[in-house]
Coordinates of C-alpha atoms (C1' of nucleotides) in Angstrom, one line a residue:
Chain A
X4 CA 117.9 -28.9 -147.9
X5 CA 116.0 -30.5 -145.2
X6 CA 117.7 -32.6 -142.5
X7 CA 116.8 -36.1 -143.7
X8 CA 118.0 -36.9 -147.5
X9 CA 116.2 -39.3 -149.5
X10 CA 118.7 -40.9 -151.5
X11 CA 118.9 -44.4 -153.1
X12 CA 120.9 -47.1 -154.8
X13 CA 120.0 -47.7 -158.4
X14 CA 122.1 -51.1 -159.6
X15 CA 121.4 -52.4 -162.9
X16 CA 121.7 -56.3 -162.6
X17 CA 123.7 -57.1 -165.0
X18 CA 126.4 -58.7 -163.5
X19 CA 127.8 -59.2 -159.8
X20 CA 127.9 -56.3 -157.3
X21 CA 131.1 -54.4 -158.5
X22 CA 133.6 -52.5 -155.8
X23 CA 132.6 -49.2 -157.4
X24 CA 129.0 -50.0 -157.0
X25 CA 129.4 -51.1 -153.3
X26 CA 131.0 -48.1 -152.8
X27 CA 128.6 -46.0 -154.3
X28 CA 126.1 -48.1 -152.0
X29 CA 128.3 -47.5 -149.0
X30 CA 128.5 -43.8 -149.4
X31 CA 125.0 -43.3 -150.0
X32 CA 123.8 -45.5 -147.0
X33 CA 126.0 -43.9 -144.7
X34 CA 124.4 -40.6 -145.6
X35 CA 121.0 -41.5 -145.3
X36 CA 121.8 -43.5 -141.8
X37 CA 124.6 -40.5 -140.5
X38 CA 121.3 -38.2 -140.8
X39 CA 118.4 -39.7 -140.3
X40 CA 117.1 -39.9 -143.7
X41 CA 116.1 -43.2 -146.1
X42 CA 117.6 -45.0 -148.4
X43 CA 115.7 -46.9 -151.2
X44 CA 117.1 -49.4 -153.3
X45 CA 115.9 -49.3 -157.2
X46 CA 116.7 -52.1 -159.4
X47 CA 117.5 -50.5 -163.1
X48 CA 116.4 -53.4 -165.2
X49 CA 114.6 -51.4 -168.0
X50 CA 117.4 -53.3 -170.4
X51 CA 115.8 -57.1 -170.6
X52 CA 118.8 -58.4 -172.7
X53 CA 121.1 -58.0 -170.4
X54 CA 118.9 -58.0 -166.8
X55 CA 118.7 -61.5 -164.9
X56 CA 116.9 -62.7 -162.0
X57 CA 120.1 -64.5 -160.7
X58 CA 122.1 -60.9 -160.8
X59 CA 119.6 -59.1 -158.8
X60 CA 119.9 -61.7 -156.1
X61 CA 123.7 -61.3 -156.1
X62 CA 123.4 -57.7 -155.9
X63 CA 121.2 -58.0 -152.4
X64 CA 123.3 -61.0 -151.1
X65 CA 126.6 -58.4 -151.4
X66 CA 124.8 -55.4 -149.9
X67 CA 123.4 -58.1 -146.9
X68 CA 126.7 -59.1 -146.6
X69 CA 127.8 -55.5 -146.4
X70 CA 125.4 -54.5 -143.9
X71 CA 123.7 -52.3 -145.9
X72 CA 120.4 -52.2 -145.4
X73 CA 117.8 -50.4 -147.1
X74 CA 114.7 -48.5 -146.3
X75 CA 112.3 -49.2 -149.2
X76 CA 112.5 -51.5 -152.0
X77 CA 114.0 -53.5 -153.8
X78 CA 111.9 -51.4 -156.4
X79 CA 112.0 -53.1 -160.1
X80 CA 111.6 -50.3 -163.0
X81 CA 109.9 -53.5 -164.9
X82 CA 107.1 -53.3 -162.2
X83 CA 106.6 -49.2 -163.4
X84 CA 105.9 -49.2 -166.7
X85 CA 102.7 -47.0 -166.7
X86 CA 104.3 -44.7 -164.5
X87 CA 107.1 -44.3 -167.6
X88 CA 104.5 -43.9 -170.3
X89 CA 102.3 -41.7 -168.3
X90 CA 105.1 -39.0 -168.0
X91 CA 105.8 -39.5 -171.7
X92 CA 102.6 -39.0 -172.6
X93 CA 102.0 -35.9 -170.7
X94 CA 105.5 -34.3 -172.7
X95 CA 104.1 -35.9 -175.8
X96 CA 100.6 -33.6 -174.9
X97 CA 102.8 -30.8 -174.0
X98 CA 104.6 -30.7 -177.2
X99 CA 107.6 -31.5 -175.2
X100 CA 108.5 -34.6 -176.5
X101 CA 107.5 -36.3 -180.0
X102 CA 107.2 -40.0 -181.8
X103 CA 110.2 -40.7 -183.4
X104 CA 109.2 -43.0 -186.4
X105 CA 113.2 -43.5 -188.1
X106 CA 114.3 -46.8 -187.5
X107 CA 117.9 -48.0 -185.4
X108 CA 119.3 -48.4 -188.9
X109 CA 118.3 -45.1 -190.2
X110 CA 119.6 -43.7 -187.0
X111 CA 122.6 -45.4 -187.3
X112 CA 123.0 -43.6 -190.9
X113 CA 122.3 -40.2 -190.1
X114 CA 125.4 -41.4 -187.3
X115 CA 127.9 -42.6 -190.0
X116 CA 127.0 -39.7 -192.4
X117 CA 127.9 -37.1 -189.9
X118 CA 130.7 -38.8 -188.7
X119 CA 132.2 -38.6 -192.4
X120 CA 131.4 -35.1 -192.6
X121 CA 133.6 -34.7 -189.9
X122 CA 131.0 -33.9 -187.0
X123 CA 132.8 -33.7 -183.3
X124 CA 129.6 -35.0 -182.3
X125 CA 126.0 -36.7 -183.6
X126 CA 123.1 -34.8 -183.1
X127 CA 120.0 -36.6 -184.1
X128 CA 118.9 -33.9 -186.8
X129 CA 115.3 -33.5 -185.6
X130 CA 113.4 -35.7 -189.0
X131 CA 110.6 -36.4 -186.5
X132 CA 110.0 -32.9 -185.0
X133 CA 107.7 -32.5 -187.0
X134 CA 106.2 -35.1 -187.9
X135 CA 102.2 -36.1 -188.0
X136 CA 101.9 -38.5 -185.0
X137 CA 101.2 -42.0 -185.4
X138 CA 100.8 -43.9 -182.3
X139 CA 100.2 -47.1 -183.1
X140 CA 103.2 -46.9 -185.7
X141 CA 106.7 -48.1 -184.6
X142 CA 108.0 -46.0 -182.4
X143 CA 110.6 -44.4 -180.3
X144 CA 109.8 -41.3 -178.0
X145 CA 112.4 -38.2 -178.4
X146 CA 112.1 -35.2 -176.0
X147 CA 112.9 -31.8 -177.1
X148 CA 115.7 -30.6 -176.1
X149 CA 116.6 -26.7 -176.3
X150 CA 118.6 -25.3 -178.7
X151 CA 120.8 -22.9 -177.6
X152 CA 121.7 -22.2 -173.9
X153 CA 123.4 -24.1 -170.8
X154 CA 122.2 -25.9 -167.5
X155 CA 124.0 -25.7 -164.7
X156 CA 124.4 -27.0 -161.6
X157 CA 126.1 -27.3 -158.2
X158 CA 127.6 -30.5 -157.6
X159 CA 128.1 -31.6 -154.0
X160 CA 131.6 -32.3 -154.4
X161 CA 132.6 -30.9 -157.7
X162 CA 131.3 -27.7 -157.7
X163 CA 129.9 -25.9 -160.0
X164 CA 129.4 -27.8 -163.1
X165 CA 128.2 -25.9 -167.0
X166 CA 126.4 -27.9 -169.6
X167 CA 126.3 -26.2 -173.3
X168 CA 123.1 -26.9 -174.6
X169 CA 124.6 -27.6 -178.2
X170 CA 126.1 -31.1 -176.5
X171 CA 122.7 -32.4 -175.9
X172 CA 120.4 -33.7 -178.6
X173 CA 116.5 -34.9 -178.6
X174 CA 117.4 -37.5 -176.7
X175 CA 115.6 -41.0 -176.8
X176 CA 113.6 -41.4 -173.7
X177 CA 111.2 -44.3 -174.3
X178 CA 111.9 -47.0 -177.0
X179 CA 110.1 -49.2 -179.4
X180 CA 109.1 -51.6 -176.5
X181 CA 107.6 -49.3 -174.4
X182 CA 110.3 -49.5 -171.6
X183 CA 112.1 -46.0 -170.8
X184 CA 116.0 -45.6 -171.4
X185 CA 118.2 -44.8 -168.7
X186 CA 118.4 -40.7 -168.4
X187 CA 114.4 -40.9 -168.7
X188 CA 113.8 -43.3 -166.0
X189 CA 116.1 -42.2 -163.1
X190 CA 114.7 -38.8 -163.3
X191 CA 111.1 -40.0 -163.3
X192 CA 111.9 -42.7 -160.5
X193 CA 113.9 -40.0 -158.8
X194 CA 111.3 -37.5 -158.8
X195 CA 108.0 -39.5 -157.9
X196 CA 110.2 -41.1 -155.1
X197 CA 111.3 -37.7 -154.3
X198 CA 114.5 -38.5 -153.6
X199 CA 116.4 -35.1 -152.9
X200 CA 119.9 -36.3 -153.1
X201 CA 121.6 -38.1 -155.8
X202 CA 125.3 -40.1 -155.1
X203 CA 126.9 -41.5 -157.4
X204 CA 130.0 -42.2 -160.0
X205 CA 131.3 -39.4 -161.4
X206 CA 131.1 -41.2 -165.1
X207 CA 127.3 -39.6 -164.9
X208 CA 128.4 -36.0 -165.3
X209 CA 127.4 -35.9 -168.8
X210 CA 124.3 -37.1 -168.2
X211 CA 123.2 -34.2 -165.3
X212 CA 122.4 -31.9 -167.3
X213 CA 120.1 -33.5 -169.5
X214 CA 118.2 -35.0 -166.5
X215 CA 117.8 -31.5 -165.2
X216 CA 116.4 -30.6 -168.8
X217 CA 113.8 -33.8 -168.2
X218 CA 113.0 -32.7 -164.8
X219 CA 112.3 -29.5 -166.0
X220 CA 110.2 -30.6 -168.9
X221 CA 108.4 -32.8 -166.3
X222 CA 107.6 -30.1 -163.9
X223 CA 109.8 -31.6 -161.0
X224 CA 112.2 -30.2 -158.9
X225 CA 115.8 -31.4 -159.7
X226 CA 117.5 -33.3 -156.5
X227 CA 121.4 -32.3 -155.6
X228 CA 123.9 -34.1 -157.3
X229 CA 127.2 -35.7 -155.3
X230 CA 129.4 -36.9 -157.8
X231 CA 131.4 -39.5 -156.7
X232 CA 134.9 -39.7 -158.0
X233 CA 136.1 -43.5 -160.1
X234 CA 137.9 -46.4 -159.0
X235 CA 140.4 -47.3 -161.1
X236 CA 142.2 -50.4 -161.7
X237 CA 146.1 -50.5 -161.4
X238 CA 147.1 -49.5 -164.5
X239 CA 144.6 -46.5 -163.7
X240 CA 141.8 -47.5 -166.6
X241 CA 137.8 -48.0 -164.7
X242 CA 138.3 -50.4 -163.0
X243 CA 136.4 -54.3 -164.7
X244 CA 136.4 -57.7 -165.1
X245 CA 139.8 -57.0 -166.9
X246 CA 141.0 -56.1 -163.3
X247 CA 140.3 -59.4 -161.8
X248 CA 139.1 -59.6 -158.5
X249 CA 136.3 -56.8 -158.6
X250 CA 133.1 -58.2 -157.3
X251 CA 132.0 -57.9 -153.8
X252 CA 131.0 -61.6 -153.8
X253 CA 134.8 -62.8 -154.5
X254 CA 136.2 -60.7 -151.6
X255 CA 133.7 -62.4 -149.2
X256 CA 134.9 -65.9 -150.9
X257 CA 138.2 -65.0 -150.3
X258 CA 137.8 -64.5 -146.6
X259 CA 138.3 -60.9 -146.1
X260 CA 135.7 -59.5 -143.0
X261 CA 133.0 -57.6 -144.4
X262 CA 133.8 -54.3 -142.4
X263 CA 137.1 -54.7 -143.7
X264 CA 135.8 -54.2 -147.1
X265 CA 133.6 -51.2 -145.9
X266 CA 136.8 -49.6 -144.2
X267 CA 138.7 -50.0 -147.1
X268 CA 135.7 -48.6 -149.3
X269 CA 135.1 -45.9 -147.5
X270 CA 138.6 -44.2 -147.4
X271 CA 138.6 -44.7 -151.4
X272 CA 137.4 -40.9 -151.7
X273 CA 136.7 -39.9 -148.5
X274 CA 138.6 -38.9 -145.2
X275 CA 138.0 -37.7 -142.0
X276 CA 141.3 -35.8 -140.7
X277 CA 145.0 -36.7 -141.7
X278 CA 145.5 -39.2 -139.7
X279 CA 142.4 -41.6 -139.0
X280 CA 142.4 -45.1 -141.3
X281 CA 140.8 -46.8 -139.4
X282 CA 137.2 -47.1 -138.9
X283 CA 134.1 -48.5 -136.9
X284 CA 130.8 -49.1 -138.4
X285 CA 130.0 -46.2 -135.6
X286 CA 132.3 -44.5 -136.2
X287 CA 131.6 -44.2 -139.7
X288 CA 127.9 -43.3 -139.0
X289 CA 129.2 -40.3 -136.6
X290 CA 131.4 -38.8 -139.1
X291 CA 130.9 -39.6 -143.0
X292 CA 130.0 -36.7 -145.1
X293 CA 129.7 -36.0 -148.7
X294 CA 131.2 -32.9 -147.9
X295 CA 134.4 -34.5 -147.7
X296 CA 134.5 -36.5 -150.3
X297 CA 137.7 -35.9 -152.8
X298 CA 137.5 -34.7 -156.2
X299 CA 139.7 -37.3 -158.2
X300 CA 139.9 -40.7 -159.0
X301 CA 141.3 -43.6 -157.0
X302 CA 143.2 -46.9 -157.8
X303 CA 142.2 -49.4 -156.0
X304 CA 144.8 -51.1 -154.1
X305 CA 144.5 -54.3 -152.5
X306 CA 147.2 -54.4 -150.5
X307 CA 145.9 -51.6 -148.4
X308 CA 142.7 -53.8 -148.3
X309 CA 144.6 -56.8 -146.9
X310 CA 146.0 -54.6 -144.1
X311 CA 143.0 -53.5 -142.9
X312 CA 141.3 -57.0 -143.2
X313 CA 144.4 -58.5 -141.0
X314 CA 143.8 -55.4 -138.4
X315 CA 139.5 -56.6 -138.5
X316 CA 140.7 -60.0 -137.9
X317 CA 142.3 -58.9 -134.9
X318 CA 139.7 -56.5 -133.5
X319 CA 137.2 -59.5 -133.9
X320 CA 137.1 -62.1 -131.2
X321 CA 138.1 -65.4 -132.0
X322 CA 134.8 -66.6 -131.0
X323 CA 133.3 -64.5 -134.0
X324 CA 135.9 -66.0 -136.0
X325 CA 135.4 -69.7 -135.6
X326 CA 132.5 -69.9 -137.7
X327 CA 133.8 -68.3 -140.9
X328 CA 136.9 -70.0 -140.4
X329 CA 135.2 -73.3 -140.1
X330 CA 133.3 -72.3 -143.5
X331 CA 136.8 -72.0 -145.2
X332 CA 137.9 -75.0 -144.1
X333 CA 134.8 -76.5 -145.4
X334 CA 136.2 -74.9 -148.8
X335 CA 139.3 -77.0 -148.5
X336 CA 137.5 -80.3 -147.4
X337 CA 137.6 -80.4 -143.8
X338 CA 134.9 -80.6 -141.8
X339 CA 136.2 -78.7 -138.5
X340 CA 132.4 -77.5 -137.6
X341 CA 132.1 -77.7 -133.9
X342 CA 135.8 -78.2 -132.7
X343 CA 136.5 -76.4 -129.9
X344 CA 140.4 -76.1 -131.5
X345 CA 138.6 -73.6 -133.9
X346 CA 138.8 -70.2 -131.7
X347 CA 142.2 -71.2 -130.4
X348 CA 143.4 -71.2 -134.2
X349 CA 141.8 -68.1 -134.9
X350 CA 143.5 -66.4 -131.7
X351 CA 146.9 -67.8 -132.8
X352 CA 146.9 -66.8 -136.4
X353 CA 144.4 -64.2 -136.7
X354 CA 148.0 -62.0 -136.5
X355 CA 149.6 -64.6 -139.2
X356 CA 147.0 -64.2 -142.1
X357 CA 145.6 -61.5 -144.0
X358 CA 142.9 -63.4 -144.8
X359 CA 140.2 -66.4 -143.2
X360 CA 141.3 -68.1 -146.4
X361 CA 144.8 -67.9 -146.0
X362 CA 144.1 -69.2 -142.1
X363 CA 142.7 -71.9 -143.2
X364 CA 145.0 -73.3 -145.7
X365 CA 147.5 -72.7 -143.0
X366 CA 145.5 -74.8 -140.3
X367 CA 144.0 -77.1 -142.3
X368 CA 147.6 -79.4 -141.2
X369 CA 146.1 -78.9 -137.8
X370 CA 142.6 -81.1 -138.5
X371 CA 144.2 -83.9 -141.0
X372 CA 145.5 -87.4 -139.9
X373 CA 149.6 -86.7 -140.4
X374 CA 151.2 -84.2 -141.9
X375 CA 150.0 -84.0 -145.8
X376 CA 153.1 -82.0 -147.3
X377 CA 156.9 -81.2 -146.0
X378 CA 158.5 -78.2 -146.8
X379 CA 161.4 -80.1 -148.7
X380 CA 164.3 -77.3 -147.5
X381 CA 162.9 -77.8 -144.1
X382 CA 163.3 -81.2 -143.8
X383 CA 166.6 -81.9 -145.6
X384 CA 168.0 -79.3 -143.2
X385 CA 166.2 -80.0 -139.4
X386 CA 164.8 -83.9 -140.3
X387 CA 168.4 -84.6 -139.4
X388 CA 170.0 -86.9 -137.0
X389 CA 171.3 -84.5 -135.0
X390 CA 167.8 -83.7 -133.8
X391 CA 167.0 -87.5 -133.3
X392 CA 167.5 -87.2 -129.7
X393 CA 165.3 -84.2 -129.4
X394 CA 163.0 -85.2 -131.1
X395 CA 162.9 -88.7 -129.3
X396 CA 163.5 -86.5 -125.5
X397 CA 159.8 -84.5 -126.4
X398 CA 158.0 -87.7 -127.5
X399 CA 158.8 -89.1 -124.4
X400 CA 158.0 -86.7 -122.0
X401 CA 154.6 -86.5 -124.3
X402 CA 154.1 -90.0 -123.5
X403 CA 155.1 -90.1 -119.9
X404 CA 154.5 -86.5 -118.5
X405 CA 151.3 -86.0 -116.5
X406 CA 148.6 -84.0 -117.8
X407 CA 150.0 -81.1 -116.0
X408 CA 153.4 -81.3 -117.3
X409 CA 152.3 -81.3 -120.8
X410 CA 149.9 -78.5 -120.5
X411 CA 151.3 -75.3 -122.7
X412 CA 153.7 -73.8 -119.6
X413 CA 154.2 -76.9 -118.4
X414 CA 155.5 -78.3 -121.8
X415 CA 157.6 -74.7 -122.1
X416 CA 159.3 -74.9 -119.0
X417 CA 160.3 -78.3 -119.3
X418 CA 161.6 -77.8 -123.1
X419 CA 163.3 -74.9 -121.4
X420 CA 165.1 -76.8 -119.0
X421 CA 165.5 -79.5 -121.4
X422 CA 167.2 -76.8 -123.6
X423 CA 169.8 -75.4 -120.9
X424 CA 170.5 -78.6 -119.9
X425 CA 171.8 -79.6 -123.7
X426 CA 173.1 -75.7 -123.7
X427 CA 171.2 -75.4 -126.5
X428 CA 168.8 -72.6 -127.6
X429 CA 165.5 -73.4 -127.5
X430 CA 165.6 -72.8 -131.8
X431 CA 167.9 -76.0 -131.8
X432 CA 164.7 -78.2 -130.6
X433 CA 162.0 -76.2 -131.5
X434 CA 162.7 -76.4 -135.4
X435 CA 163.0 -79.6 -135.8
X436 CA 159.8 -80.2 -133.5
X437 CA 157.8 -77.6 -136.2
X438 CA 158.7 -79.4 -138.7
X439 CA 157.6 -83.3 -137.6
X440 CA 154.4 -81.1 -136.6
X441 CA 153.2 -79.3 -139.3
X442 CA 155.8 -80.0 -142.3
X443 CA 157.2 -76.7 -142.3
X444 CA 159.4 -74.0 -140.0
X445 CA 156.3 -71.7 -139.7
X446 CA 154.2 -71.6 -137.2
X447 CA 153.0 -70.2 -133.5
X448 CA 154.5 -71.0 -130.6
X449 CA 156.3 -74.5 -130.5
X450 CA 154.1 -75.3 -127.4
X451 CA 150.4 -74.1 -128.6
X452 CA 151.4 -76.1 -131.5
X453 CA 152.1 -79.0 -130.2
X454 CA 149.0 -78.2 -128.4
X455 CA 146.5 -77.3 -131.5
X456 CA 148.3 -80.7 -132.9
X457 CA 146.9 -82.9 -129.7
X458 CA 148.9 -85.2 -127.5
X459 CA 148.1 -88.2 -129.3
X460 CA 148.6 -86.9 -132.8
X461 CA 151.9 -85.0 -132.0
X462 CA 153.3 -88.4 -130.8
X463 CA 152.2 -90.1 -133.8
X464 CA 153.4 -87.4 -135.8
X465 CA 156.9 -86.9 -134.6
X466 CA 157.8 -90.9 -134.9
X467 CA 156.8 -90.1 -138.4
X468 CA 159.4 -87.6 -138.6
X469 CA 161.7 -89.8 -136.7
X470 CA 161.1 -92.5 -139.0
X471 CA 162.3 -89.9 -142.2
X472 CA 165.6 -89.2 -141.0
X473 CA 167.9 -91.5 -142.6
Chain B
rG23 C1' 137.8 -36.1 -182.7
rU24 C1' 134.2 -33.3 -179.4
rC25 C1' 132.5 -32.3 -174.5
rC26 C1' 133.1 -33.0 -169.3
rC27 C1' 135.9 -34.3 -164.8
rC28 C1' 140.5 -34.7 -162.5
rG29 C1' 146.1 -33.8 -161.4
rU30 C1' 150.2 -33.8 -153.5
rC31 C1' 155.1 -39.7 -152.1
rG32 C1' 154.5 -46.2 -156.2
rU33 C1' 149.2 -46.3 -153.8
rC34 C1' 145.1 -44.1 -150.4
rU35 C1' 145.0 -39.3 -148.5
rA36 C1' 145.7 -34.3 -145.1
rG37 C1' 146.4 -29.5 -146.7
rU38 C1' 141.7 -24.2 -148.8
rG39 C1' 147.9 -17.9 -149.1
rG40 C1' 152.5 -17.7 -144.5
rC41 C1' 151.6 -23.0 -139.1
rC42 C1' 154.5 -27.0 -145.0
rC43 C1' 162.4 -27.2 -146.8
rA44 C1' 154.4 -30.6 -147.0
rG45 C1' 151.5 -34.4 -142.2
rG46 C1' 149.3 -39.6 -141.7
rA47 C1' 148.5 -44.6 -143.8
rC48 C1' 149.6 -49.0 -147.1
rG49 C1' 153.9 -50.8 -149.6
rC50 C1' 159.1 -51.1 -149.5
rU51 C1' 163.2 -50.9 -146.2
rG52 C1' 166.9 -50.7 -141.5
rG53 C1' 166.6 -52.0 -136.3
rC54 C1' 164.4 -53.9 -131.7
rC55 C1' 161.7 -58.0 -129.6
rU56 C1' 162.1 -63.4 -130.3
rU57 C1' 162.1 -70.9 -130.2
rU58 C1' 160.3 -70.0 -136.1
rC59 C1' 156.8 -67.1 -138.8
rA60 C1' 153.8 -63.3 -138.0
rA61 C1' 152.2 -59.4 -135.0
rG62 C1' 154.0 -55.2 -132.2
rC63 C1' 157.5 -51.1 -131.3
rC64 C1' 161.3 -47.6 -133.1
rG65 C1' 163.7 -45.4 -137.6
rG66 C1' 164.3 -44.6 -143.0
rU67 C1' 162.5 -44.0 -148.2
rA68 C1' 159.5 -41.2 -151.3
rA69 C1' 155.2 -36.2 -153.7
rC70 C1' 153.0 -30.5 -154.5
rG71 C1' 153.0 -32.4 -163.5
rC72 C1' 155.1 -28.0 -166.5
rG73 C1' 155.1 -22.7 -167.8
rG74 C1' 153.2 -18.1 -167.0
rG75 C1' 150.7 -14.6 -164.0
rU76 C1' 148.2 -12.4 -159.1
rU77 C1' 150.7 -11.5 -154.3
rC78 C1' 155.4 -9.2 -149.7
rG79 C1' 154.6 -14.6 -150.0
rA80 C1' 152.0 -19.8 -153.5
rU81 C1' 150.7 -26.9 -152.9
rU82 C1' 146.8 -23.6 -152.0
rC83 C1' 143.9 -18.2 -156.5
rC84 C1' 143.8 -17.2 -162.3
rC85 C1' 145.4 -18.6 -167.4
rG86 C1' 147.9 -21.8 -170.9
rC87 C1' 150.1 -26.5 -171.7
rC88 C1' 150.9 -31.4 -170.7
rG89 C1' 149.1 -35.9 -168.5
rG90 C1' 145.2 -39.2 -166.9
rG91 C1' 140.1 -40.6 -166.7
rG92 C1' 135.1 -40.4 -168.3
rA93 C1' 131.0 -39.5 -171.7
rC94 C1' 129.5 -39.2 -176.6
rG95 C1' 123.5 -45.8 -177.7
rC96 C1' 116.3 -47.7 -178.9
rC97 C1' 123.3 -49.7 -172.2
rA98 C1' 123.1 -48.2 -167.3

RNA sequence: GUCCCCGUCGUCUAGUGGCCCAGGACGCUGGCCUUUCAAGCCGGUAACGCGGGUUCGAUUCCCGCCGGGGACGCCA
């Protein structure tokens, strides 16, 4: 094989961009990039029932968001219907392929016929082999397939894989409408865009050998297959809508980093050493390899995916993060867009949330007039008027202290000596503070919060709690 | 049912005949740190599906079984 591949993507847009198909995307863009070669994007919409408009633009949008950006394309099959009916016509000329005249319902009886007969499999019976052609007649277009025999190929990552002839049947290849089915059209797309390898899910094993067959009838070279190993769900079935959160667009909605998502994809199936989890975009695009990519399926766990979105979080600076954050809180109603509190929130709880989402709904407390909602346990036990005092001891010093003394270390060393001086632990003031700030015992450091809160709003806010203690 | 693929901790995986009484990570869990919650650090938990071979020696090779998944369309 030479050095730079030509592989592609081939989504059918039929739906949102799944996680399996993402990662198919991934794998196969980080092959073409790790070597130099191209990647083309194809869009598979020969089925017009079920392709939309609004699905192919979902399908880009994820693989934007991804970073995954493609060479050629976004190539419709719609837009190539001669090309499809010029190959079949040549296999028509060559004998290689004939008009099949019997209808979807006569098919459908030769089907339930065999099935009763007990057949392990349906094999159309070959009616129209033989038949005078009538082009202008309703019709399907069947290739011949051989008889007897077996292809075989070497897989990338399975190995060497055997196809008995007897388990392949004149297959359909172009239907009444003139669009091509599936098996016919990747193999001529494949081959005029000579793309020389082919990743993807390993549920297209079955289907190899019968391509090979067309590429053979055709003339063409077959490409090298890497088959791809499933995602599964939990409960370890293919992983679908059944699954819940499986689209690529719902992550992103969700808050999770988009190079989290890639991380996570990437070690579904693939790993570099036994120890290395984490990755870098360059990283990745120094090391990936089909060759190391596992033979069995995986169950996606999003746990795992949560971890390594916190650890992204982390690695991102808070500068990078204010913008998405500020999107999420546009998602809960506040408009934070241009507050400078913004980065300082993402530095102080990009290591309390997995998520932007779940930063948001955390901070949100910070950007509202008052404290919306107390933590009823919280306040029954530190909204008490033992911490009256306290409470009233931090409002003043709010209210008198210079600007210096209620800076963050000036605040802390204060509340510290404030503490010793009660011989109290700082816990004894702080909790109570937490609470009449933010409704809960949760949160970073009592004097960033207080902080994050603002002078004027922390007053306000803690003779509101003052006010609640009975 | 038939054909194909797969089978290491709950999960993601390392491992290609001795380095493995199996390594890493997520999760769970004990501890440390600490003004809370996280994060971080240290420790623990837990796996080679089963049965036959081959071999001085099998997680690694072969066979059978079992289990799981996938494919059997004028879907992709």
């Amino acid at each position: 094989m030479s050095g730079k591949p030509r592989v592609r993507f081939a989504p059918s847009p039929t739906g949102y961009l799944h996680i399996g198909g993402a990662r198919t995307a991934l794998f196969n863009w980080l092959y073409a990039r790790r070597l130099g070669g191209t990647f083309v994007l194809r869009i598979e919409d020969t089925d017009r029932s079920r392709s939309t408009e609004e699905s192919v633009q979902v399908i880009l949008d994820g693989m934007q968001w991804l970073g995954l950006d493609w060479d050629e394309g976004p190539i419709r099959q719609t837009d190539r219907t001669e090309i499809y009916k010029g190959h079949a016509n040549r296999l028509i000329e060559k004998d290689l392929a004939y008009r099949c005249y019997c209808t979807p319902e006569q098919v459908e009886a030769m089907r339930l016929k065999q099935r009763e007969e007990g057949a392990a499999q349906f094999r159309y019976p070959g009616t129209c082999r033989r038949q005078p052609q009538h082009p202008d007649q309703p019709h399907v277009v069947r290739i011949r397939m051989p008889e007897s025999g077996e292809t075989t190929f070497d897989d990338l990552v399975k190995g060497r894989i055997t196809t008995s002839h007897d388990t392949i049947q004149d297959e359909v290849i172009m239907r009444s409408d003139g669009l091509p089915l599936y098996n016919f059209g990747v193999v001529v797309d494949d081959a005029t865009m000579g793309i020389d390898v082919v990743a993807r899910g390993d549920d297209h094993i079955n289907n190899t050998a019968r391509q090979i067959l067309i590429y053979e009838a055709l003339g063409y070279e077959p490409p090298r297959f890497a088959h791809l190993p499933m995602i599964l769900g939990q409960d370890q079935k293919r992983l679908s809508k059944r699954h819940g959160a499986v689209s690529v667009t719902w992550y992103r909605e969700e808050g999770y980093l988009s190079h989290a998502m890639v991380n996570y994809l990437v070690r579904l199936g693939w790993s570099l050493d036994d120890k290395t989890e984490i990755f870098s975009r360059e990283e990745l695009l120094r090391h990936f390899d089909l060759e190391r990519v596992g033979c069995s399926a995986a169950v996606f766990d999003p746990e795992k995916l949560q971890w390594l979105n916190q650890h992204w979080m982390k690695e991102t600076s808070d500068e990078d993060l204010a913008s998405p954050l500020a999107e999420q809180l546009a998602r809960l109603g506040i408009d934070a867009a241009g507050d400078p509190r913004l980065t300082r929130v993402a530095e102080l709880y990009k290591a309390r949330a997995k998520t932007l989402k779940e930063m948001a709904e955390t901070a949100r407390v910070y950007f509202t007039d008052g404290v919306a909602e107390f933590d009823e346990k919280a306040k029954r036990k530190f909204l008490v008027e033992a911490s009256r005092p306290h409470l009233e001891q931090v409002r003043d010093q709010l209210k008198a202290g210079t600007a210096c003394q209620i800076d963050e270390s000036g605040l802390e060393g204060w509340m510290r000596d404030y503490a010793e001086c009660c011989s109290l632990g700082l816990g004894k003031i702080a909790q109570p503070l937490r609470v009449a700030l933010v409704g809960k015992t949760a949160s970073p450091g009592i004097c960033e919060t207080i902080s994050l809160v603002g002078r004027e709003e922390a007053i306000r806010r803690i003779d509101a709690a003052l006010g609640m203690i009975e």
